[in-house]
Amino acid sequence: MNKELENILEKVGELYFKYGIKSVTMDDVARELGISKKTLYLYVENKTELVSKVVAYILDKSDCEFVKLREKKLNAVEELLEVGLHVVKAVKDHNPSTEYDLKKYYPDIYKNLHEIRKVKMYDSVLRNIIKGKKEGLFRVDLDDEIIAKMQTTRFMNMGHDEFFNPEEMFKPKYILELFIYHIRGIANSKGLEVLEKTLEKTDIKEYLQ
């Protein structure tokens, strides 16, 4: 990817997360980036294309981060907790209006994003369960596909719950509890021991602040 375009998408993504998508105009983007609109239009034809490219860039960036995480060679329990903490850091900068704007004003982009997220999350959870079984950390009686679908559904339905409002569901404590709850439900006694030891050496408070 062209370095200048990558820089544009990175900065625009930050603007969208901070202010929402609808309120950020192409003029705002050009002004914030210190470039002319003419230069901006060399890379995108309109705002819809810009939004689409920003979403694709963020997804690709997220994929790279998870690849790096897997390269750490953590066991399945440590990996799950690490993913949970990664998500916690991400939601700290989450602006509910960003996703709301995407869903309302760019439904096709939102639908595609939702489907990609669902597939990637399901594959990731399923892979982790299989890994945990091989390592002797997860219960052997688990139905891998059912559990993967359940955990994916929990996350994909965040923000659409009758008991929690969106603000509560995107709080770091909620996200972390969701991951720990999942681990405790699928881990065997050995896996639970690993979880407790991992939690002991992890400064959870740092992520909840």
JSON list of C-alpha atoms in Angstrom, two decimals:
[
{"chain": "A", "resi": 1, "resn": "MET", "atom": "CA", "xyz": [0.00, 0.00, 0.00]},
{"chain": "A", "resi": 2, "resn": "ASN", "atom": "CA", "xyz": [1.18, 3.52, -0.82]},
{"chain": "A", "resi": 3, "resn": "LYS", "atom": "CA", "xyz": [2.69, 5.08, 2.33]},
{"chain": "A", "resi": 4, "resn": "GLU", "atom": "CA", "xyz": [0.78, 8.33, 1.91]},
{"chain": "A", "resi": 5, "resn": "LEU", "atom": "CA", "xyz": [-2.51, 6.47, 1.52]},
{"chain": "A", "resi": 6, "resn": "GLU", "atom": "CA", "xyz": [-1.70, 4.34, 4.57]},
{"chain": "A", "resi": 7, "resn": "ASN", "atom": "CA", "xyz": [-1.07, 7.50, 6.58]},
{"chain": "A", "resi": 8, "resn": "ILE", "atom": "CA", "xyz": [-4.35, 9.01, 5.36]},
{"chain": "A", "resi": 9, "resn": "LEU", "atom": "CA", "xyz": [-6.34, 5.91, 6.31]},
{"chain": "A", "resi": 10, "resn": "GLU", "atom": "CA", "xyz": [-4.68, 5.71, 9.72]},
{"chain": "A", "resi": 11, "resn": "LYS", "atom": "CA", "xyz": [-5.45, 9.35, 10.55]},
{"chain": "A", "resi": 12, "resn": "VAL", "atom": "CA", "xyz": [-8.99, 9.22, 9.15]},
{"chain": "A", "resi": 13, "resn": "GLY", "atom": "CA", "xyz": [-9.67, 6.09, 11.21]},
{"chain": "A", "resi": 14, "resn": "GLU", "atom": "CA", "xyz": [-8.61, 8.01, 14.32]},
{"chain": "A", "resi": 15, "resn": "LEU", "atom": "CA", "xyz": [-10.97, 10.86, 13.39]},
{"chain": "A", "resi": 16, "resn": "TYR", "atom": "CA", "xyz": [-13.87, 8.46, 12.85]},
{"chain": "A", "resi": 17, "resn": "PHE", "atom": "CA", "xyz": [-13.27, 6.72, 16.18]},
{"chain": "A", "resi": 18, "resn": "LYS", "atom": "CA", "xyz": [-13.10, 10.06, 17.97]},
{"chain": "A", "resi": 19, "resn": "TYR", "atom": "CA", "xyz": [-15.94, 11.97, 16.35]},
{"chain": "A", "resi": 20, "resn": "GLY", "atom": "CA", "xyz": [-18.04, 9.40, 14.51]},
{"chain": "A", "resi": 21, "resn": "ILE", "atom": "CA", "xyz": [-18.24, 9.09, 10.73]},
{"chain": "A", "resi": 22, "resn": "LYS", "atom": "CA", "xyz": [-21.16, 11.35, 9.81]},
{"chain": "A", "resi": 23, "resn": "SER", "atom": "CA", "xyz": [-19.74, 14.49, 11.40]},
{"chain": "A", "resi": 24, "resn": "VAL", "atom": "CA", "xyz": [-16.31, 14.19, 9.73]},
{"chain": "A", "resi": 25, "resn": "THR", "atom": "CA", "xyz": [-16.46, 15.79, 6.28]},
{"chain": "A", "resi": 26, "resn": "MET", "atom": "CA", "xyz": [-13.94, 15.51, 3.46]},
{"chain": "A", "resi": 27, "resn": "ASP", "atom": "CA", "xyz": [-12.99, 19.12, 4.24]},
{"chain": "A", "resi": 28, "resn": "ASP", "atom": "CA", "xyz": [-12.31, 18.11, 7.84]},
{"chain": "A", "resi": 29, "resn": "VAL", "atom": "CA", "xyz": [-10.13, 15.23, 6.66]},
{"chain": "A", "resi": 30, "resn": "ALA", "atom": "CA", "xyz": [-8.08, 17.42, 4.31]},
{"chain": "A", "resi": 31, "resn": "ARG", "atom": "CA", "xyz": [-7.65, 20.09, 6.99]},
{"chain": "A", "resi": 32, "resn": "GLU", "atom": "CA", "xyz": [-6.64, 17.60, 9.71]},
{"chain": "A", "resi": 33, "resn": "LEU", "atom": "CA", "xyz": [-4.15, 15.89, 7.39]},
{"chain": "A", "resi": 34, "resn": "GLY", "atom": "CA", "xyz": [-2.73, 19.17, 6.14]},
{"chain": "A", "resi": 35, "resn": "ILE", "atom": "CA", "xyz": [-3.37, 18.27, 2.51]},
{"chain": "A", "resi": 36, "resn": "SER", "atom": "CA", "xyz": [-5.59, 19.68, -0.21]},
{"chain": "A", "resi": 37, "resn": "LYS", "atom": "CA", "xyz": [-8.87, 18.06, -1.16]},
{"chain": "A", "resi": 38, "resn": "LYS", "atom": "CA", "xyz": [-7.38, 17.64, -4.62]},
{"chain": "A", "resi": 39, "resn": "THR", "atom": "CA", "xyz": [-4.67, 15.42, -3.14]},
{"chain": "A", "resi": 40, "resn": "LEU", "atom": "CA", "xyz": [-7.24, 13.49, -1.11]},
{"chain": "A", "resi": 41, "resn": "TYR", "atom": "CA", "xyz": [-9.30, 12.83, -4.24]},
{"chain": "A", "resi": 42, "resn": "LEU", "atom": "CA", "xyz": [-6.28, 11.30, -5.91]},
{"chain": "A", "resi": 43, "resn": "TYR", "atom": "CA", "xyz": [-6.83, 8.32, -3.62]},
{"chain": "A", "resi": 44, "resn": "VAL", "atom": "CA", "xyz": [-10.62, 8.16, -3.28]},
{"chain": "A", "resi": 45, "resn": "GLU", "atom": "CA", "xyz": [-13.51, 9.36, -5.41]},
{"chain": "A", "resi": 46, "resn": "ASN", "atom": "CA", "xyz": [-15.84, 10.20, -2.54]},
{"chain": "A", "resi": 47, "resn": "LYS", "atom": "CA", "xyz": [-16.49, 9.76, 1.18]},
{"chain": "A", "resi": 48, "resn": "THR", "atom": "CA", "xyz": [-18.11, 6.36, 0.71]},
{"chain": "A", "resi": 49, "resn": "GLU", "atom": "CA", "xyz": [-14.95, 5.00, -0.88]},
{"chain": "A", "resi": 50, "resn": "LEU", "atom": "CA", "xyz": [-12.89, 6.58, 1.89]},
{"chain": "A", "resi": 51, "resn": "VAL", "atom": "CA", "xyz": [-15.02, 4.91, 4.57]},
{"chain": "A", "resi": 52, "resn": "SER", "atom": "CA", "xyz": [-14.73, 1.58, 2.76]},
{"chain": "A", "resi": 53, "resn": "LYS", "atom": "CA", "xyz": [-10.94, 1.85, 2.54]},
{"chain": "A", "resi": 54, "resn": "VAL", "atom": "CA", "xyz": [-10.62, 2.91, 6.19]},
{"chain": "A", "resi": 55, "resn": "VAL", "atom": "CA", "xyz": [-12.66, -0.12, 7.29]},
{"chain": "A", "resi": 56, "resn": "ALA", "atom": "CA", "xyz": [-10.54, -2.46, 5.12]},
{"chain": "A", "resi": 57, "resn": "TYR", "atom": "CA", "xyz": [-7.34, -0.89, 6.48]},
{"chain": "A", "resi": 58, "resn": "ILE", "atom": "CA", "xyz": [-8.44, -1.33, 10.11]},
{"chain": "A", "resi": 59, "resn": "LEU", "atom": "CA", "xyz": [-9.38, -4.96, 9.47]},
{"chain": "A", "resi": 60, "resn": "ASP", "atom": "CA", "xyz": [-6.01, -5.63, 7.85]},
{"chain": "A", "resi": 61, "resn": "LYS", "atom": "CA", "xyz": [-4.19, -3.92, 10.71]},
{"chain": "A", "resi": 62, "resn": "SER", "atom": "CA", "xyz": [-6.12, -6.02, 13.22]},
{"chain": "A", "resi": 63, "resn": "ASP", "atom": "CA", "xyz": [-5.19, -9.20, 11.33]},
{"chain": "A", "resi": 64, "resn": "CYS", "atom": "CA", "xyz": [-1.50, -8.27, 11.51]},
{"chain": "A", "resi": 65, "resn": "GLU", "atom": "CA", "xyz": [-1.75, -7.70, 15.26]},
{"chain": "A", "resi": 66, "resn": "PHE", "atom": "CA", "xyz": [-3.31, -11.11, 15.83]},
{"chain": "A", "resi": 67, "resn": "VAL", "atom": "CA", "xyz": [-0.65, -12.77, 13.68]},
{"chain": "A", "resi": 68, "resn": "LYS", "atom": "CA", "xyz": [1.99, -11.20, 15.92]},
{"chain": "A", "resi": 69, "resn": "LEU", "atom": "CA", "xyz": [0.09, -12.45, 18.96]},
{"chain": "A", "resi": 70, "resn": "ARG", "atom": "CA", "xyz": [0.08, -16.02, 17.65]},
{"chain": "A", "resi": 71, "resn": "GLU", "atom": "CA", "xyz": [3.81, -15.77, 16.98]},
{"chain": "A", "resi": 72, "resn": "LYS", "atom": "CA", "xyz": [4.37, -15.38, 20.73]},
{"chain": "A", "resi": 73, "resn": "LYS", "atom": "CA", "xyz": [3.82, -19.15, 21.04]},
{"chain": "A", "resi": 74, "resn": "LEU", "atom": "CA", "xyz": [1.48, -18.82, 24.01]},
{"chain": "A", "resi": 75, "resn": "ASN", "atom": "CA", "xyz": [-0.62, -21.73, 25.19]},
{"chain": "A", "resi": 76, "resn": "ALA", "atom": "CA", "xyz": [-4.35, -21.64, 24.47]},
{"chain": "A", "resi": 77, "resn": "VAL", "atom": "CA", "xyz": [-5.34, -20.13, 27.83]},
{"chain": "A", "resi": 78, "resn": "GLU", "atom": "CA", "xyz": [-2.63, -17.45, 27.74]},
{"chain": "A", "resi": 79, "resn": "GLU", "atom": "CA", "xyz": [-3.57, -16.70, 24.14]},
{"chain": "A", "resi": 80, "resn": "LEU", "atom": "CA", "xyz": [-7.24, -16.21, 24.98]},
{"chain": "A", "resi": 81, "resn": "LEU", "atom": "CA", "xyz": [-6.44, -13.89, 27.87]},
{"chain": "A", "resi": 82, "resn": "GLU", "atom": "CA", "xyz": [-3.99, -11.95, 25.69]},
{"chain": "A", "resi": 83, "resn": "VAL", "atom": "CA", "xyz": [-6.68, -11.54, 23.03]},
{"chain": "A", "resi": 84, "resn": "GLY", "atom": "CA", "xyz": [-9.08, -10.35, 25.73]},
{"chain": "A", "resi": 85, "resn": "LEU", "atom": "CA", "xyz": [-6.63, -7.72, 26.95]},
{"chain": "A", "resi": 86, "resn": "HIS", "atom": "CA", "xyz": [-6.00, -6.65, 23.35]},
{"chain": "A", "resi": 87, "resn": "VAL", "atom": "CA", "xyz": [-9.74, -6.14, 22.84]},
{"chain": "A", "resi": 88, "resn": "VAL", "atom": "CA", "xyz": [-9.95, -4.27, 26.16]},
{"chain": "A", "resi": 89, "resn": "LYS", "atom": "CA", "xyz": [-7.31, -1.80, 24.96]},
{"chain": "A", "resi": 90, "resn": "ALA", "atom": "CA", "xyz": [-9.20, -1.39, 21.68]},
{"chain": "A", "resi": 91, "resn": "VAL", "atom": "CA", "xyz": [-12.59, -0.64, 23.28]},
{"chain": "A", "resi": 92, "resn": "LYS", "atom": "CA", "xyz": [-11.10, 2.11, 25.42]},
{"chain": "A", "resi": 93, "resn": "ASP", "atom": "CA", "xyz": [-11.03, 4.23, 22.27]},
{"chain": "A", "resi": 94, "resn": "HIS", "atom": "CA", "xyz": [-14.40, 2.93, 21.09]},
{"chain": "A", "resi": 95, "resn": "ASN", "atom": "CA", "xyz": [-17.00, 5.53, 20.15]},
{"chain": "A", "resi": 96, "resn": "PRO", "atom": "CA", "xyz": [-20.48, 3.94, 19.86]},
{"chain": "A", "resi": 97, "resn": "SER", "atom": "CA", "xyz": [-21.51, 6.57, 17.31]},
{"chain": "A", "resi": 98, "resn": "THR", "atom": "CA", "xyz": [-18.86, 5.31, 14.87]},
{"chain": "A", "resi": 99, "resn": "GLU", "atom": "CA", "xyz": [-20.51, 1.93, 14.46]},
{"chain": "A", "resi": 100, "resn": "TYR", "atom": "CA", "xyz": [-23.96, 3.53, 14.59]},
{"chain": "A", "resi": 101, "resn": "ASP", "atom": "CA", "xyz": [-23.03, 5.88, 11.72]},
{"chain": "A", "resi": 102, "resn": "LEU", "atom": "CA", "xyz": [-21.55, 3.02, 9.71]},
{"chain": "A", "resi": 103, "resn": "LYS", "atom": "CA", "xyz": [-24.70, 0.95, 10.13]},
{"chain": "A", "resi": 104, "resn": "LYS", "atom": "CA", "xyz": [-27.11, 3.81, 9.34]},
{"chain": "A", "resi": 105, "resn": "TYR", "atom": "CA", "xyz": [-25.33, 5.66, 6.54]},
{"chain": "A", "resi": 106, "resn": "TYR", "atom": "CA", "xyz": [-23.19, 2.93, 4.97]},
{"chain": "A", "resi": 107, "resn": "PRO", "atom": "CA", "xyz": [-25.28, -0.25, 5.40]},
{"chain": "A", "resi": 108, "resn": "ASP", "atom": "CA", "xyz": [-23.50, -2.22, 2.65]},
{"chain": "A", "resi": 109, "resn": "ILE", "atom": "CA", "xyz": [-20.08, -1.54, 4.18]},
{"chain": "A", "resi": 110, "resn": "TYR", "atom": "CA", "xyz": [-21.43, -2.36, 7.62]},
{"chain": "A", "resi": 111, "resn": "LYS", "atom": "CA", "xyz": [-22.99, -5.62, 6.44]},
{"chain": "A", "resi": 112, "resn": "ASN", "atom": "CA", "xyz": [-19.73, -6.70, 4.81]},
{"chain": "A", "resi": 113, "resn": "LEU", "atom": "CA", "xyz": [-17.74, -5.74, 7.93]},
{"chain": "A", "resi": 114, "resn": "HIS", "atom": "CA", "xyz": [-20.17, -7.64, 10.17]},
{"chain": "A", "resi": 115, "resn": "GLU", "atom": "CA", "xyz": [-19.86, -10.79, 8.05]},
{"chain": "A", "resi": 116, "resn": "ILE", "atom": "CA", "xyz": [-16.06, -10.62, 7.92]},
{"chain": "A", "resi": 117, "resn": "ARG", "atom": "CA", "xyz": [-15.86, -10.09, 11.69]},
{"chain": "A", "resi": 118, "resn": "LYS", "atom": "CA", "xyz": [-18.16, -13.03, 12.30]},
{"chain": "A", "resi": 119, "resn": "VAL", "atom": "CA", "xyz": [-16.19, -15.44, 10.13]},
{"chain": "A", "resi": 120, "resn": "LYS", "atom": "CA", "xyz": [-12.80, -14.32, 11.49]},
{"chain": "A", "resi": 121, "resn": "MET", "atom": "CA", "xyz": [-13.97, -14.53, 15.09]},
{"chain": "A", "resi": 122, "resn": "TYR", "atom": "CA", "xyz": [-15.52, -17.95, 14.64]},
{"chain": "A", "resi": 123, "resn": "ASP", "atom": "CA", "xyz": [-12.38, -19.30, 12.97]},
{"chain": "A", "resi": 124, "resn": "SER", "atom": "CA", "xyz": [-10.19, -17.83, 15.71]},
{"chain": "A", "resi": 125, "resn": "VAL", "atom": "CA", "xyz": [-12.27, -19.24, 18.56]},
{"chain": "A", "resi": 126, "resn": "LEU", "atom": "CA", "xyz": [-12.52, -22.64, 16.89]},
{"chain": "A", "resi": 127, "resn": "ARG", "atom": "CA", "xyz": [-8.76, -22.76, 16.28]},
{"chain": "A", "resi": 128, "resn": "ASN", "atom": "CA", "xyz": [-8.10, -21.84, 19.92]},
{"chain": "A", "resi": 129, "resn": "ILE", "atom": "CA", "xyz": [-10.42, -24.58, 21.23]},
{"chain": "A", "resi": 130, "resn": "ILE", "atom": "CA", "xyz": [-8.74, -27.22, 19.09]},
{"chain": "A", "resi": 131, "resn": "LYS", "atom": "CA", "xyz": [-5.33, -25.96, 20.24]},
{"chain": "A", "resi": 132, "resn": "GLY", "atom": "CA", "xyz": [-6.39, -26.03, 23.90]},
{"chain": "A", "resi": 133, "resn": "LYS", "atom": "CA", "xyz": [-7.58, -29.62, 23.62]},
{"chain": "A", "resi": 134, "resn": "LYS", "atom": "CA", "xyz": [-4.29, -30.71, 22.06]},
{"chain": "A", "resi": 135, "resn": "GLU", "atom": "CA", "xyz": [-2.41, -29.00, 24.88]},
{"chain": "A", "resi": 136, "resn": "GLY", "atom": "CA", "xyz": [-4.54, -30.78, 27.50]},
{"chain": "A", "resi": 137, "resn": "LEU", "atom": "CA", "xyz": [-5.95, -27.50, 28.85]},
{"chain": "A", "resi": 138, "resn": "PHE", "atom": "CA", "xyz": [-9.56, -27.66, 27.61]},
{"chain": "A", "resi": 139, "resn": "ARG", "atom": "CA", "xyz": [-12.27, -30.21, 28.29]},
{"chain": "A", "resi": 140, "resn": "VAL", "atom": "CA", "xyz": [-12.23, -33.06, 25.78]},
{"chain": "A", "resi": 141, "resn": "ASP", "atom": "CA", "xyz": [-16.03, -33.36, 25.85]},
{"chain": "A", "resi": 142, "resn": "LEU", "atom": "CA", "xyz": [-16.53, -29.91, 24.30]},
{"chain": "A", "resi": 143, "resn": "ASP", "atom": "CA", "xyz": [-18.40, -29.63, 21.02]},
{"chain": "A", "resi": 144, "resn": "ASP", "atom": "CA", "xyz": [-15.90, -27.36, 19.29]},
{"chain": "A", "resi": 145, "resn": "GLU", "atom": "CA", "xyz": [-18.26, -25.85, 16.72]},
{"chain": "A", "resi": 146, "resn": "ILE", "atom": "CA", "xyz": [-21.11, -25.19, 19.15]},
{"chain": "A", "resi": 147, "resn": "ILE", "atom": "CA", "xyz": [-18.83, -23.43, 21.67]},
{"chain": "A", "resi": 148, "resn": "ALA", "atom": "CA", "xyz": [-17.19, -21.40, 18.89]},
{"chain": "A", "resi": 149, "resn": "LYS", "atom": "CA", "xyz": [-20.60, -20.29, 17.63]},
{"chain": "A", "resi": 150, "resn": "MET", "atom": "CA", "xyz": [-21.77, -19.42, 21.16]},
{"chain": "A", "resi": 151, "resn": "GLN", "atom": "CA", "xyz": [-18.74, -17.24, 21.90]},
{"chain": "A", "resi": 152, "resn": "THR", "atom": "CA", "xyz": [-18.94, -15.57, 18.50]},
{"chain": "A", "resi": 153, "resn": "THR", "atom": "CA", "xyz": [-22.63, -14.85, 19.02]},
{"chain": "A", "resi": 154, "resn": "ARG", "atom": "CA", "xyz": [-21.92, -13.24, 22.40]},
{"chain": "A", "resi": 155, "resn": "PHE", "atom": "CA", "xyz": [-19.53, -10.78, 20.80]},
{"chain": "A", "resi": 156, "resn": "MET", "atom": "CA", "xyz": [-21.48, -10.14, 17.62]},
{"chain": "A", "resi": 157, "resn": "ASN", "atom": "CA", "xyz": [-24.57, -9.26, 19.69]},
{"chain": "A", "resi": 158, "resn": "MET", "atom": "CA", "xyz": [-22.78, -6.75, 21.89]},
{"chain": "A", "resi": 159, "resn": "GLY", "atom": "CA", "xyz": [-24.80, -3.58, 22.00]},
{"chain": "A", "resi": 160, "resn": "HIS", "atom": "CA", "xyz": [-28.07, -5.47, 21.42]},
{"chain": "A", "resi": 161, "resn": "ASP", "atom": "CA", "xyz": [-28.83, -6.68, 24.92]},
{"chain": "A", "resi": 162, "resn": "GLU", "atom": "CA", "xyz": [-31.85, -5.97, 27.11]},
{"chain": "A", "resi": 163, "resn": "PHE", "atom": "CA", "xyz": [-29.89, -6.04, 30.39]},
{"chain": "A", "resi": 164, "resn": "PHE", "atom": "CA", "xyz": [-26.80, -4.05, 29.40]},
{"chain": "A", "resi": 165, "resn": "ASN", "atom": "CA", "xyz": [-26.81, -0.75, 27.57]},
{"chain": "A", "resi": 166, "resn": "PRO", "atom": "CA", "xyz": [-24.12, -0.22, 24.87]},
{"chain": "A", "resi": 167, "resn": "GLU", "atom": "CA", "xyz": [-21.97, 1.90, 27.17]},
{"chain": "A", "resi": 168, "resn": "GLU", "atom": "CA", "xyz": [-21.83, -0.88, 29.78]},
{"chain": "A", "resi": 169, "resn": "MET", "atom": "CA", "xyz": [-21.11, -3.60, 27.23]},
{"chain": "A", "resi": 170, "resn": "PHE", "atom": "CA", "xyz": [-18.12, -1.78, 25.78]},
{"chain": "A", "resi": 171, "resn": "LYS", "atom": "CA", "xyz": [-16.50, -1.15, 29.16]},
{"chain": "A", "resi": 172, "resn": "PRO", "atom": "CA", "xyz": [-13.14, -2.92, 29.69]},
{"chain": "A", "resi": 173, "resn": "LYS", "atom": "CA", "xyz": [-14.45, -4.81, 32.72]},
{"chain": "A", "resi": 174, "resn": "TYR", "atom": "CA", "xyz": [-17.32, -6.31, 30.72]},
{"chain": "A", "resi": 175, "resn": "ILE", "atom": "CA", "xyz": [-15.02, -7.44, 27.90]},
{"chain": "A", "resi": 176, "resn": "LEU", "atom": "CA", "xyz": [-12.51, -8.99, 30.29]},
{"chain": "A", "resi": 177, "resn": "GLU", "atom": "CA", "xyz": [-15.21, -10.80, 32.25]},
{"chain": "A", "resi": 178, "resn": "LEU", "atom": "CA", "xyz": [-16.58, -12.18, 29.00]},
{"chain": "A", "resi": 179, "resn": "PHE", "atom": "CA", "xyz": [-13.21, -13.73, 28.13]},
{"chain": "A", "resi": 180, "resn": "ILE", "atom": "CA", "xyz": [-12.56, -15.09, 31.62]},
{"chain": "A", "resi": 181, "resn": "TYR", "atom": "CA", "xyz": [-16.08, -16.52, 31.76]},
{"chain": "A", "resi": 182, "resn": "HIS", "atom": "CA", "xyz": [-15.44, -18.27, 28.44]},
{"chain": "A", "resi": 183, "resn": "ILE", "atom": "CA", "xyz": [-12.11, -19.70, 29.61]},
{"chain": "A", "resi": 184, "resn": "ARG", "atom": "CA", "xyz": [-13.56, -21.00, 32.87]},
{"chain": "A", "resi": 185, "resn": "GLY", "atom": "CA", "xyz": [-16.35, -22.69, 30.94]},
{"chain": "A", "resi": 186, "resn": "ILE", "atom": "CA", "xyz": [-14.08, -24.63, 28.58]},
{"chain": "A", "resi": 187, "resn": "ALA", "atom": "CA", "xyz": [-10.95, -25.24, 30.65]},
{"chain": "A", "resi": 188, "resn": "ASN", "atom": "CA", "xyz": [-10.25, -28.45, 32.57]},
{"chain": "A", "resi": 189, "resn": "SER", "atom": "CA", "xyz": [-8.52, -28.43, 35.98]},
{"chain": "A", "resi": 190, "resn": "LYS", "atom": "CA", "xyz": [-5.08, -28.00, 34.38]},
{"chain": "A", "resi": 191, "resn": "GLY", "atom": "CA", "xyz": [-6.35, -25.16, 32.23]},
{"chain": "A", "resi": 192, "resn": "LEU", "atom": "CA", "xyz": [-7.89, -23.42, 35.24]},
{"chain": "A", "resi": 193, "resn": "GLU", "atom": "CA", "xyz": [-4.56, -23.63, 37.05]},
{"chain": "A", "resi": 194, "resn": "VAL", "atom": "CA", "xyz": [-2.87, -21.99, 34.08]},
{"chain": "A", "resi": 195, "resn": "LEU", "atom": "CA", "xyz": [-5.55, -19.28, 34.06]},
{"chain": "A", "resi": 196, "resn": "GLU", "atom": "CA", "xyz": [-5.08, -18.46, 37.75]},
{"chain": "A", "resi": 197, "resn": "LYS", "atom": "CA", "xyz": [-1.30, -18.31, 37.39]},
{"chain": "A", "resi": 198, "resn": "THR", "atom": "CA", "xyz": [-1.60, -16.11, 34.32]},
{"chain": "A", "resi": 199, "resn": "LEU", "atom": "CA", "xyz": [-4.01, -13.75, 36.08]},
{"chain": "A", "resi": 200, "resn": "GLU", "atom": "CA", "xyz": [-1.69, -13.54, 39.08]},
{"chain": "A", "resi": 201, "resn": "LYS", "atom": "CA", "xyz": [1.21, -12.30, 36.97]},
{"chain": "A", "resi": 202, "resn": "THR", "atom": "CA", "xyz": [-0.93, -9.94, 34.86]},
{"chain": "A", "resi": 203, "resn": "ASP", "atom": "CA", "xyz": [-1.60, -6.39, 36.02]},
{"chain": "A", "resi": 204, "resn": "ILE", "atom": "CA", "xyz": [-5.32, -6.42, 35.24]},
{"chain": "A", "resi": 205, "resn": "LYS", "atom": "CA", "xyz": [-5.92, -3.06, 36.91]},
{"chain": "A", "resi": 206, "resn": "GLU", "atom": "CA", "xyz": [-3.72, -1.42, 34.30]},
{"chain": "A", "resi": 207, "resn": "TYR", "atom": "CA", "xyz": [-6.17, -2.45, 31.59]},
{"chain": "A", "resi": 208, "resn": "LEU", "atom": "CA", "xyz": [-9.29, -1.48, 33.54]},
{"chain": "A", "resi": 209, "resn": "GLN", "atom": "CA", "xyz": [-8.25, 2.11, 34.24]}
]
